[in-house]
C-alpha positions as a LaTeX table, in Angstrom:
\begin{tabular}{lrrr}
\hline
Residue & $x$ (\AA) & $y$ (\AA) & $z$ (\AA) \\
\hline
Met1 & 103.93 & 266.43 & 319.09 \\
Lys2 & 102.67 & 263.43 & 321.00 \\
Lys3 & 98.89 & 263.38 & 321.44 \\
Gln4 & 97.48 & 263.24 & 324.94 \\
Ser5 & 94.03 & 263.14 & 326.46 \\
Phe6 & 92.15 & 266.44 & 326.14 \\
Thr7 & 91.04 & 266.11 & 329.76 \\
Ala8 & 94.65 & 265.77 & 330.89 \\
His9 & 95.51 & 268.95 & 329.02 \\
Leu10 & 92.54 & 270.71 & 330.62 \\
Leu11 & 93.66 & 269.71 & 334.08 \\
Thr12 & 97.17 & 270.93 & 333.32 \\
Ile13 & 96.04 & 274.34 & 332.15 \\
Leu14 & 93.40 & 274.71 & 334.85 \\
Thr15 & 96.01 & 274.02 & 337.49 \\
Ala16 & 98.40 & 276.44 & 335.83 \\
Val17 & 95.95 & 279.31 & 335.64 \\
Ser18 & 94.08 & 278.42 & 338.85 \\
Ile19 & 90.56 & 278.92 & 337.63 \\
Val20 & 88.96 & 275.73 & 338.93 \\
Leu21 & 86.06 & 276.73 & 341.13 \\
Met22 & 87.22 & 280.37 & 341.28 \\
Pro23 & 84.48 & 282.62 & 342.66 \\
Ala24 & 83.60 & 285.26 & 340.06 \\
Gln25 & 87.23 & 286.05 & 339.33 \\
Ser26 & 89.09 & 284.84 & 336.24 \\
Ala27 & 92.77 & 284.04 & 335.91 \\
Phe28 & 92.72 & 285.61 & 332.47 \\
Ser29 & 92.34 & 289.06 & 333.99 \\
Gln30 & 91.46 & 290.83 & 337.21 \\
Ala31 & 88.04 & 291.80 & 335.88 \\
Ala32 & 84.81 & 290.73 & 337.53 \\
Gly33 & 83.13 & 287.48 & 336.55 \\
Asp34 & 80.72 & 289.18 & 334.16 \\
Ala35 & 83.54 & 290.70 & 332.10 \\
Pro36 & 83.70 & 289.28 & 328.55 \\
Val37 & 86.34 & 286.78 & 327.54 \\
Thr38 & 88.32 & 288.04 & 324.54 \\
Gln39 & 89.15 & 285.86 & 321.55 \\
Gly40 & 92.82 & 286.26 & 322.40 \\
Glu41 & 92.31 & 284.97 & 325.94 \\
Phe42 & 90.37 & 281.95 & 324.69 \\
Ala43 & 93.07 & 281.25 & 322.10 \\
Lys44 & 95.65 & 280.99 & 324.90 \\
Tyr45 & 93.37 & 278.75 & 326.96 \\
Leu46 & 92.68 & 276.41 & 324.04 \\
Val47 & 96.32 & 276.14 & 322.92 \\
Arg48 & 97.35 & 275.24 & 326.46 \\
Ala49 & 94.44 & 272.84 & 326.92 \\
Leu50 & 95.42 & 271.05 & 323.71 \\
Gly51 & 99.05 & 270.80 & 324.82 \\
Met52 & 100.24 & 272.81 & 321.83 \\
Glu53 & 102.42 & 275.37 & 323.61 \\
Gly54 & 105.51 & 273.39 & 322.66 \\
Asn55 & 104.93 & 274.57 & 319.08 \\
Leu56 & 105.37 & 278.21 & 320.18 \\
Pro57 & 108.49 & 280.15 & 321.19 \\
Ile58 & 108.97 & 280.98 & 324.86 \\
Gly59 & 107.17 & 284.22 & 325.66 \\
Ala60 & 104.88 & 283.97 & 322.62 \\
Asn61 & 102.38 & 286.80 & 322.31 \\
Thr62 & 98.63 & 286.50 & 321.83 \\
Tyr63 & 98.86 & 286.79 & 318.04 \\
Glu64 & 101.24 & 283.83 & 317.89 \\
Tyr65 & 98.70 & 281.75 & 319.83 \\
Ile66 & 96.00 & 282.77 & 317.38 \\
Asn67 & 98.20 & 282.04 & 314.37 \\
Leu68 & 98.91 & 278.55 & 315.72 \\
Leu69 & 95.18 & 277.82 & 316.00 \\
Glu70 & 94.67 & 279.19 & 312.50 \\
Arg71 & 97.29 & 276.80 & 311.14 \\
Gln72 & 95.49 & 273.93 & 312.84 \\
Gly73 & 92.17 & 275.01 & 311.27 \\
Ile74 & 90.57 & 275.61 & 314.69 \\
Thr75 & 89.69 & 279.31 & 314.40 \\
Pro76 & 86.12 & 280.21 & 313.34 \\
Pro77 & 85.06 & 281.71 & 309.99 \\
Gly78 & 85.21 & 285.46 & 309.61 \\
Gly79 & 88.56 & 286.00 & 311.26 \\
Tyr80 & 89.81 & 285.97 & 314.82 \\
Glu81 & 90.86 & 289.15 & 316.66 \\
Ala82 & 92.75 & 289.28 & 319.94 \\
Glu83 & 90.66 & 292.02 & 321.60 \\
Lys84 & 87.27 & 291.03 & 320.20 \\
Pro85 & 84.82 & 289.49 & 322.73 \\
Leu86 & 84.26 & 285.74 & 322.32 \\
Asn87 & 80.69 & 284.73 & 321.50 \\
Lys88 & 78.90 & 281.39 & 321.81 \\
Lys89 & 78.96 & 280.73 & 318.07 \\
Asp90 & 82.74 & 281.08 & 317.77 \\
Met91 & 83.37 & 279.12 & 320.96 \\
Ala92 & 81.11 & 276.28 & 319.77 \\
Tyr93 & 82.84 & 276.15 & 316.38 \\
Met94 & 86.29 & 276.02 & 317.96 \\
Met95 & 85.30 & 273.29 & 320.45 \\
Met96 & 83.88 & 271.23 & 317.58 \\
Lys97 & 87.14 & 271.55 & 315.65 \\
Ala98 & 89.32 & 270.89 & 318.71 \\
Thr99 & 87.44 & 267.73 & 319.71 \\
Gly100 & 87.21 & 266.23 & 316.22 \\
Leu101 & 83.40 & 266.23 & 316.08 \\
Glu102 & 83.14 & 267.80 & 312.63 \\
Asn103 & 82.05 & 264.60 & 310.89 \\
Lys104 & 79.29 & 264.02 & 313.44 \\
Val105 & 78.06 & 267.56 & 312.85 \\
Ile106 & 77.94 & 266.94 & 309.09 \\
Asn107 & 75.90 & 263.79 & 309.72 \\
Arg108 & 73.53 & 265.79 & 311.92 \\
Met109 & 73.15 & 268.45 & 309.24 \\
Arg110 & 72.28 & 265.70 & 306.79 \\
Gly111 & 69.36 & 264.88 & 309.06 \\
Lys112 & 70.48 & 261.29 & 309.59 \\
Ser113 & 71.47 & 260.67 & 313.15 \\
Val114 & 73.82 & 257.73 & 313.40 \\
Val115 & 71.92 & 254.67 & 314.61 \\
Arg116 & 74.89 & 252.33 & 314.77 \\
Thr117 & 78.59 & 252.23 & 314.17 \\
Glu118 & 79.97 & 250.27 & 311.24 \\
Lys119 & 83.24 & 248.38 & 311.06 \\
Ala120 & 86.13 & 247.92 & 308.66 \\
Val121 & 87.76 & 244.52 & 308.23 \\
Val122 & 91.36 & 243.83 & 307.21 \\
Arg123 & 91.09 & 241.37 & 304.30 \\
Glu124 & 94.69 & 241.10 & 303.10 \\
Ile125 & 98.09 & 241.74 & 304.68 \\
Lys126 & 101.53 & 241.81 & 303.11 \\
Gly127 & 104.60 & 242.70 & 305.16 \\
Asp128 & 104.53 & 245.20 & 308.04 \\
Val129 & 100.97 & 246.42 & 308.69 \\
Gln130 & 100.01 & 248.06 & 312.00 \\
Phe131 & 96.97 & 249.76 & 313.54 \\
Lys132 & 95.96 & 251.65 & 316.66 \\
Arg133 & 92.65 & 252.29 & 318.41 \\
Gly134 & 91.92 & 256.00 & 318.58 \\
Pro135 & 94.64 & 258.63 & 318.80 \\
Asn136 & 96.16 & 257.71 & 322.17 \\
Ser137 & 96.99 & 254.02 & 321.93 \\
Glu138 & 100.22 & 252.54 & 320.58 \\
Phe139 & 100.54 & 250.88 & 317.17 \\
Ala140 & 100.29 & 247.08 & 317.13 \\
Ala141 & 100.61 & 244.46 & 314.41 \\
Val142 & 97.49 & 243.81 & 312.33 \\
Glu143 & 96.16 & 240.29 & 311.89 \\
Leu144 & 93.94 & 239.05 & 309.09 \\
Asn145 & 90.24 & 239.85 & 309.70 \\
Asp146 & 91.01 & 242.36 & 312.46 \\
Glu147 & 88.22 & 244.92 & 312.83 \\
Leu148 & 88.69 & 248.68 & 312.69 \\
Tyr149 & 86.28 & 251.47 & 313.64 \\
Ala150 & 85.92 & 255.23 & 313.36 \\
Asn151 & 88.97 & 257.08 & 314.77 \\
Asp152 & 91.23 & 254.06 & 314.21 \\
Thr153 & 94.45 & 254.36 & 312.18 \\
Ile154 & 96.10 & 251.74 & 309.97 \\
Lys155 & 99.51 & 252.03 & 308.33 \\
Thr156 & 101.83 & 249.98 & 306.12 \\
Gly157 & 105.62 & 249.84 & 306.12 \\
Ala158 & 108.10 & 249.68 & 303.26 \\
Asp159 & 107.35 & 246.93 & 300.72 \\
Ser160 & 104.05 & 246.30 & 302.54 \\
Ser161 & 100.37 & 246.58 & 301.64 \\
Ala162 & 96.87 & 245.87 & 302.93 \\
Val163 & 93.30 & 245.56 & 301.69 \\
Val164 & 90.58 & 246.87 & 303.99 \\
Gln165 & 86.84 & 246.44 & 303.57 \\
Leu166 & 85.27 & 249.73 & 304.71 \\
Gly167 & 81.77 & 248.97 & 305.94 \\
Met168 & 79.51 & 246.81 & 303.82 \\
Tyr169 & 79.87 & 248.39 & 300.41 \\
Ser170 & 83.38 & 249.66 & 299.77 \\
Gly171 & 87.01 & 248.64 & 299.98 \\
Ala172 & 90.51 & 250.05 & 299.68 \\
Phe173 & 94.07 & 249.03 & 298.84 \\
Leu174 & 96.86 & 250.62 & 300.90 \\
Gly175 & 100.24 & 250.67 & 299.19 \\
Pro176 & 103.67 & 250.79 & 300.87 \\
Asn177 & 104.40 & 253.52 & 303.45 \\
Thr178 & 100.74 & 254.50 & 303.70 \\
Glu179 & 98.82 & 255.75 & 306.74 \\
Ile180 & 95.09 & 256.48 & 306.88 \\
Leu181 & 92.68 & 257.60 & 309.58 \\
Ile182 & 89.09 & 256.31 & 309.45 \\
Glu183 & 87.22 & 259.51 & 310.28 \\
Glu184 & 83.67 & 258.20 & 309.97 \\
Leu185 & 82.18 & 254.72 & 309.61 \\
Ser186 & 78.51 & 254.56 & 310.54 \\
Val187 & 74.94 & 253.84 & 309.43 \\
Gly188 & 72.17 & 256.44 & 309.52 \\
Lys189 & 68.43 & 256.18 & 310.18 \\
Asp190 & 67.69 & 255.80 & 306.46 \\
Ser191 & 70.18 & 252.89 & 306.25 \\
Ser192 & 72.72 & 255.06 & 304.45 \\
Glu193 & 76.34 & 254.23 & 305.15 \\
Asn194 & 78.80 & 257.02 & 305.90 \\
Val195 & 82.47 & 256.40 & 305.12 \\
Arg196 & 85.14 & 259.12 & 305.40 \\
Val197 & 88.86 & 258.47 & 305.25 \\
Phe198 & 91.78 & 260.86 & 305.75 \\
Ile199 & 94.87 & 259.83 & 303.80 \\
Lys200 & 97.79 & 261.14 & 305.87 \\
His201 & 100.37 & 259.89 & 303.38 \\
Gly202 & 100.95 & 257.11 & 300.88 \\
Trp203 & 98.93 & 255.32 & 298.17 \\
Phe204 & 95.19 & 254.64 & 298.58 \\
Thr205 & 93.04 & 252.96 & 295.91 \\
Ser206 & 89.24 & 252.91 & 296.40 \\
Lys207 & 86.72 & 250.50 & 294.90 \\
Val208 & 83.00 & 251.13 & 295.35 \\
Lys209 & 80.21 & 249.51 & 293.33 \\
Lys210 & 76.56 & 250.35 & 292.95 \\
Val211 & 73.75 & 249.00 & 295.13 \\
Asp212 & 70.25 & 250.17 & 296.08 \\
Lys213 & 71.28 & 251.58 & 299.46 \\
Pro214 & 73.03 & 254.99 & 299.53 \\
Val215 & 76.68 & 255.11 & 300.54 \\
Asn216 & 78.21 & 258.50 & 301.32 \\
Tyr217 & 81.84 & 257.65 & 300.54 \\
Glu218 & 84.45 & 260.37 & 300.84 \\
Thr219 & 88.25 & 260.36 & 300.97 \\
Arg220 & 90.57 & 263.30 & 301.47 \\
Thr221 & 94.12 & 264.48 & 301.67 \\
Arg222 & 95.07 & 267.89 & 303.09 \\
Thr223 & 94.28 & 269.51 & 299.74 \\
Thr224 & 91.53 & 267.50 & 298.04 \\
Val225 & 88.23 & 265.77 & 298.85 \\
Ala226 & 86.96 & 263.07 & 296.48 \\
Gly227 & 83.66 & 261.20 & 296.26 \\
Val228 & 82.83 & 258.18 & 294.15 \\
Met229 & 80.44 & 257.79 & 291.25 \\
Gly230 & 80.65 & 254.02 & 290.85 \\
Thr231 & 84.30 & 253.82 & 289.92 \\
Thr232 & 87.81 & 252.82 & 290.89 \\
Tyr233 & 90.08 & 255.72 & 291.80 \\
Cys234 & 93.30 & 256.43 & 293.64 \\
Gln235 & 94.63 & 259.18 & 295.91 \\
Thr236 & 98.24 & 259.64 & 296.96 \\
Ser237 & 100.06 & 262.04 & 299.27 \\
Asp238 & 103.80 & 262.33 & 299.93 \\
Gly239 & 104.19 & 265.78 & 301.50 \\
Ser240 & 105.31 & 267.47 & 298.29 \\
Ala241 & 102.26 & 266.64 & 296.15 \\
Asp242 & 98.79 & 265.13 & 296.43 \\
Gln243 & 97.37 & 263.21 & 293.48 \\
Leu244 & 93.85 & 262.12 & 292.53 \\
Met245 & 93.41 & 259.67 & 289.63 \\
Ala246 & 90.15 & 258.52 & 288.00 \\
Cys247 & 90.42 & 255.12 & 286.32 \\
Thr248 & 87.04 & 253.61 & 285.39 \\
Gly249 & 84.76 & 256.65 & 285.60 \\
Gly250 & 84.47 & 260.26 & 286.69 \\
Ile251 & 85.00 & 261.43 & 290.27 \\
Trp252 & 83.50 & 264.39 & 292.05 \\
Phe253 & 86.17 & 266.42 & 293.85 \\
Tyr254 & 86.78 & 269.80 & 295.42 \\
Leu255 & 89.84 & 271.53 & 296.84 \\
Leu256 & 90.55 & 272.52 & 300.45 \\
Asp257 & 92.33 & 275.56 & 301.82 \\
Glu258 & 94.93 & 275.45 & 304.61 \\
Asn259 & 92.14 & 275.34 & 307.22 \\
Gly260 & 90.35 & 272.43 & 305.57 \\
Asn261 & 87.50 & 274.54 & 304.16 \\
Pro262 & 86.15 & 274.01 & 300.61 \\
Val263 & 87.54 & 276.19 & 297.83 \\
Gly264 & 85.30 & 276.67 & 294.80 \\
Glu265 & 82.55 & 274.38 & 293.53 \\
Pro266 & 82.79 & 270.58 & 293.16 \\
Lys267 & 84.06 & 269.46 & 289.77 \\
Val268 & 84.32 & 266.17 & 287.91 \\
Leu269 & 87.69 & 264.58 & 287.25 \\
Lys270 & 87.17 & 262.69 & 284.01 \\
Ile271 & 88.15 & 259.10 & 283.34 \\
Lys272 & 91.93 & 258.61 & 283.06 \\
Glu273 & 92.58 & 262.15 & 284.31 \\
Lys274 & 94.99 & 263.00 & 287.12 \\
Leu275 & 94.82 & 266.03 & 289.44 \\
Ile276 & 98.04 & 267.13 & 291.18 \\
Thr277 & 97.84 & 269.61 & 294.08 \\
Asp278 & 100.55 & 271.21 & 296.21 \\
Pro279 & 100.11 & 270.90 & 300.02 \\
Thr280 & 102.27 & 274.01 & 300.49 \\
Gly281 & 99.96 & 276.09 & 298.29 \\
Gln282 & 102.87 & 277.39 & 296.22 \\
Gln283 & 101.85 & 275.66 & 292.97 \\
Glu284 & 98.54 & 275.82 & 291.12 \\
Pro285 & 96.61 & 272.54 & 290.64 \\
Gln286 & 97.58 & 270.62 & 287.50 \\
Phe287 & 95.45 & 268.33 & 285.31 \\
Leu288 & 97.26 & 265.57 & 283.43 \\
Leu289 & 96.49 & 262.21 & 281.84 \\
Ile290 & 97.23 & 259.04 & 283.80 \\
Ala291 & 100.06 & 257.00 & 282.34 \\
Glu292 & 98.95 & 253.63 & 280.97 \\
Asp293 & 101.11 & 251.62 & 283.37 \\
Glu294 & 99.83 & 253.66 & 286.32 \\
Asn295 & 96.22 & 253.20 & 285.21 \\
Gly296 & 96.76 & 249.46 & 284.82 \\
Lys297 & 98.25 & 249.25 & 288.30 \\
Ile298 & 95.22 & 250.96 & 289.85 \\
Met299 & 92.80 & 248.80 & 287.83 \\
Asp300 & 94.54 & 245.65 & 289.05 \\
Gln301 & 94.27 & 246.87 & 292.63 \\
Gly302 & 90.55 & 247.55 & 292.15 \\
Glu303 & 89.99 & 244.03 & 290.86 \\
Phe304 & 92.00 & 242.63 & 293.77 \\
Ile305 & 89.81 & 244.53 & 296.24 \\
Gln306 & 86.68 & 243.22 & 294.55 \\
Ser307 & 87.95 & 239.64 & 294.61 \\
Leu308 & 88.24 & 239.71 & 298.39 \\
Ser309 & 84.79 & 241.07 & 299.29 \\
Ser310 & 81.47 & 242.24 & 297.89 \\
Phe311 & 81.12 & 246.01 & 297.78 \\
Ala312 & 78.69 & 248.61 & 296.46 \\
Asn313 & 78.56 & 252.20 & 295.24 \\
Gly314 & 77.61 & 255.44 & 296.99 \\
Asp315 & 76.51 & 258.94 & 296.14 \\
Gly316 & 79.04 & 261.38 & 294.72 \\
Ile317 & 79.87 & 264.38 & 296.86 \\
Gly318 & 78.05 & 266.67 & 294.44 \\
Gln319 & 74.79 & 264.71 & 294.59 \\
Gly320 & 71.92 & 265.68 & 296.85 \\
Thr321 & 71.03 & 263.92 & 300.10 \\
Pro322 & 67.53 & 263.56 & 301.59 \\
Ser323 & 68.04 & 266.87 & 303.43 \\
Gly324 & 68.41 & 268.63 & 300.06 \\
Gln325 & 72.12 & 269.33 & 300.55 \\
Ser326 & 75.16 & 267.57 & 299.19 \\
Thr327 & 78.10 & 266.77 & 301.45 \\
Tyr328 & 79.97 & 269.62 & 299.78 \\
Gln329 & 77.12 & 272.05 & 300.54 \\
Met330 & 77.09 & 270.94 & 304.15 \\
Arg331 & 80.86 & 271.45 & 304.42 \\
Met332 & 80.40 & 274.94 & 302.96 \\
Ser333 & 77.63 & 275.65 & 305.46 \\
Leu334 & 79.89 & 274.45 & 308.25 \\
Ser335 & 82.87 & 276.47 & 307.01 \\
Glu336 & 80.67 & 279.58 & 307.08 \\
Ala337 & 79.17 & 278.61 & 310.46 \\
Asp338 & 75.69 & 279.58 & 309.29 \\
Glu339 & 72.49 & 279.11 & 311.32 \\
Asp340 & 71.91 & 275.45 & 310.36 \\
Ala341 & 75.53 & 274.62 & 311.15 \\
Tyr342 & 75.40 & 276.36 & 314.54 \\
Val343 & 72.30 & 274.43 & 315.61 \\
Ala344 & 73.89 & 271.13 & 314.55 \\
Ile345 & 77.17 & 271.98 & 316.32 \\
Ile346 & 75.37 & 272.78 & 319.58 \\
Glu347 & 73.32 & 269.55 & 319.42 \\
Val348 & 76.39 & 267.37 & 318.83 \\
Leu349 & 78.44 & 269.14 & 321.52 \\
Asn350 & 75.60 & 268.76 & 324.02 \\
Glu351 & 75.36 & 265.02 & 323.32 \\
Ala352 & 79.10 & 264.79 & 323.97 \\
Gly353 & 78.77 & 266.54 & 327.33 \\
Ile354 & 80.20 & 269.84 & 326.07 \\
Val355 & 77.39 & 272.27 & 326.91 \\
Ile356 & 77.82 & 275.80 & 325.62 \\
Glu357 & 74.14 & 276.43 & 324.85 \\
Glu358 & 71.20 & 274.29 & 325.93 \\
Thr359 & 68.91 & 274.76 & 322.93 \\
Gly360 & 71.09 & 275.68 & 319.97 \\
Ala361 & 68.83 & 278.62 & 319.23 \\
Ala362 & 70.48 & 280.83 & 316.62 \\
Ala363 & 69.24 & 283.92 & 318.47 \\
Thr364 & 71.83 & 283.27 & 321.18 \\
Ala365 & 74.75 & 282.69 & 318.81 \\
Asp366 & 76.15 & 286.19 & 319.21 \\
Ser367 & 75.88 & 286.21 & 323.01 \\
Thr368 & 79.21 & 287.11 & 324.61 \\
Ile369 & 80.95 & 284.55 & 326.84 \\
Thr370 & 81.81 & 285.99 & 330.25 \\
Gln371 & 84.69 & 285.05 & 332.51 \\
Ala372 & 82.27 & 283.42 & 334.97 \\
Gln373 & 80.58 & 281.42 & 332.20 \\
Leu374 & 83.91 & 280.14 & 330.93 \\
Thr375 & 84.92 & 279.09 & 334.44 \\
Gln376 & 81.62 & 277.23 & 334.88 \\
Phe377 & 81.99 & 275.64 & 331.45 \\
Ile378 & 85.44 & 274.30 & 332.36 \\
Asn379 & 84.24 & 273.00 & 335.72 \\
Asp380 & 81.36 & 271.18 & 333.98 \\
Leu381 & 83.82 & 269.55 & 331.58 \\
Leu382 & 85.92 & 268.27 & 334.46 \\
Leu383 & 82.84 & 266.48 & 335.81 \\
Ser384 & 82.04 & 264.88 & 332.44 \\
Asp385 & 83.46 & 261.40 & 331.76 \\
Thr386 & 82.63 & 261.72 & 328.07 \\
Phe387 & 85.36 & 264.27 & 327.48 \\
Asp388 & 88.04 & 261.64 & 328.04 \\
Phe389 & 87.24 & 260.24 & 324.60 \\
Phe390 & 88.15 & 263.40 & 322.68 \\
Asn391 & 91.68 & 264.00 & 321.45 \\
Thr392 & 93.31 & 266.25 & 318.90 \\
Asp393 & 96.31 & 265.64 & 316.70 \\
Thr394 & 98.53 & 268.64 & 317.44 \\
Thr395 & 101.23 & 267.82 & 314.91 \\
Pro396 & 101.89 & 271.02 & 312.91 \\
Phe397 & 100.68 & 270.91 & 309.32 \\
\hline
\end{tabular}
């Protein structure tokens, strides 16, 4: 489905259900303004606001709306029930997921507020290579030394490739028919660099070397998250299988469920090992040895990356950060929506103009959202210019 501005979707749904500036009466029901909003009602609101109704059959029931959000990974931990009252904690979690602020929340939990954005630079182009700014713009041809930023996408066509320097200390080779989304590219208060890349499909080789400054470097497919330990490695995704290959050293990795939450503890993929995972979840993960020709190909790509720029190495995903948590531990905390995660979510949402709770106090997390509060929340969003920047990819998994 084509992605559109979240604000445009909000205006569409608000017009449809006529709740803009409604006095103490909600379009969801005929109850008074202090009646609680159910999780099922909010599911319908959010699906419509995200423009996802086209993925549902005509006359879909509440459970089908909820199932759609579950498939998109937007529902909160602990389950989602149609008749259960919606609380602030669940609403905050869902708004974070819907607006793509998860990476900013992880940075906040790390205790390193971003002090500046970082950039990626296209260092080599072969054939058809295109990029787009954010989720709403159209793809355009890439030129050598073009700059990319967080939320930008770059893709290669058939018989095409590109080398991209990601920040100051890492680089990547994109093989033919590859598309990646730069999820995070920033520098924190302690001068750490945060790099996160989502590999939508194709061939992606990473090269990161060691320096004194910490680099939190993380790449993922729909099934696997990998973090470097001073090595060259490769990830691929083609819809039928995801692969992770360690070439010059071990790699920390962990698996993801269908909602993007961690499964199990981080493990080390040993040198010259290959992990194969099934995006459909029908096959168990497999561990194999990398073929010599495949290993040589990845090694050559790593050397090519290094020849174009000077890079450096970052912390593995299983290593601790100054806050005492690894990136994996923070993702687990977020997937469980615990107290630390809730406070961080509220702070990041507030900074983005999405105010559900002023303080982020955990004591208010279980407070029920009323019809009047939801109406006021929506009206506040319509007055906030910042919300125009948030978009969600509604393409079904």
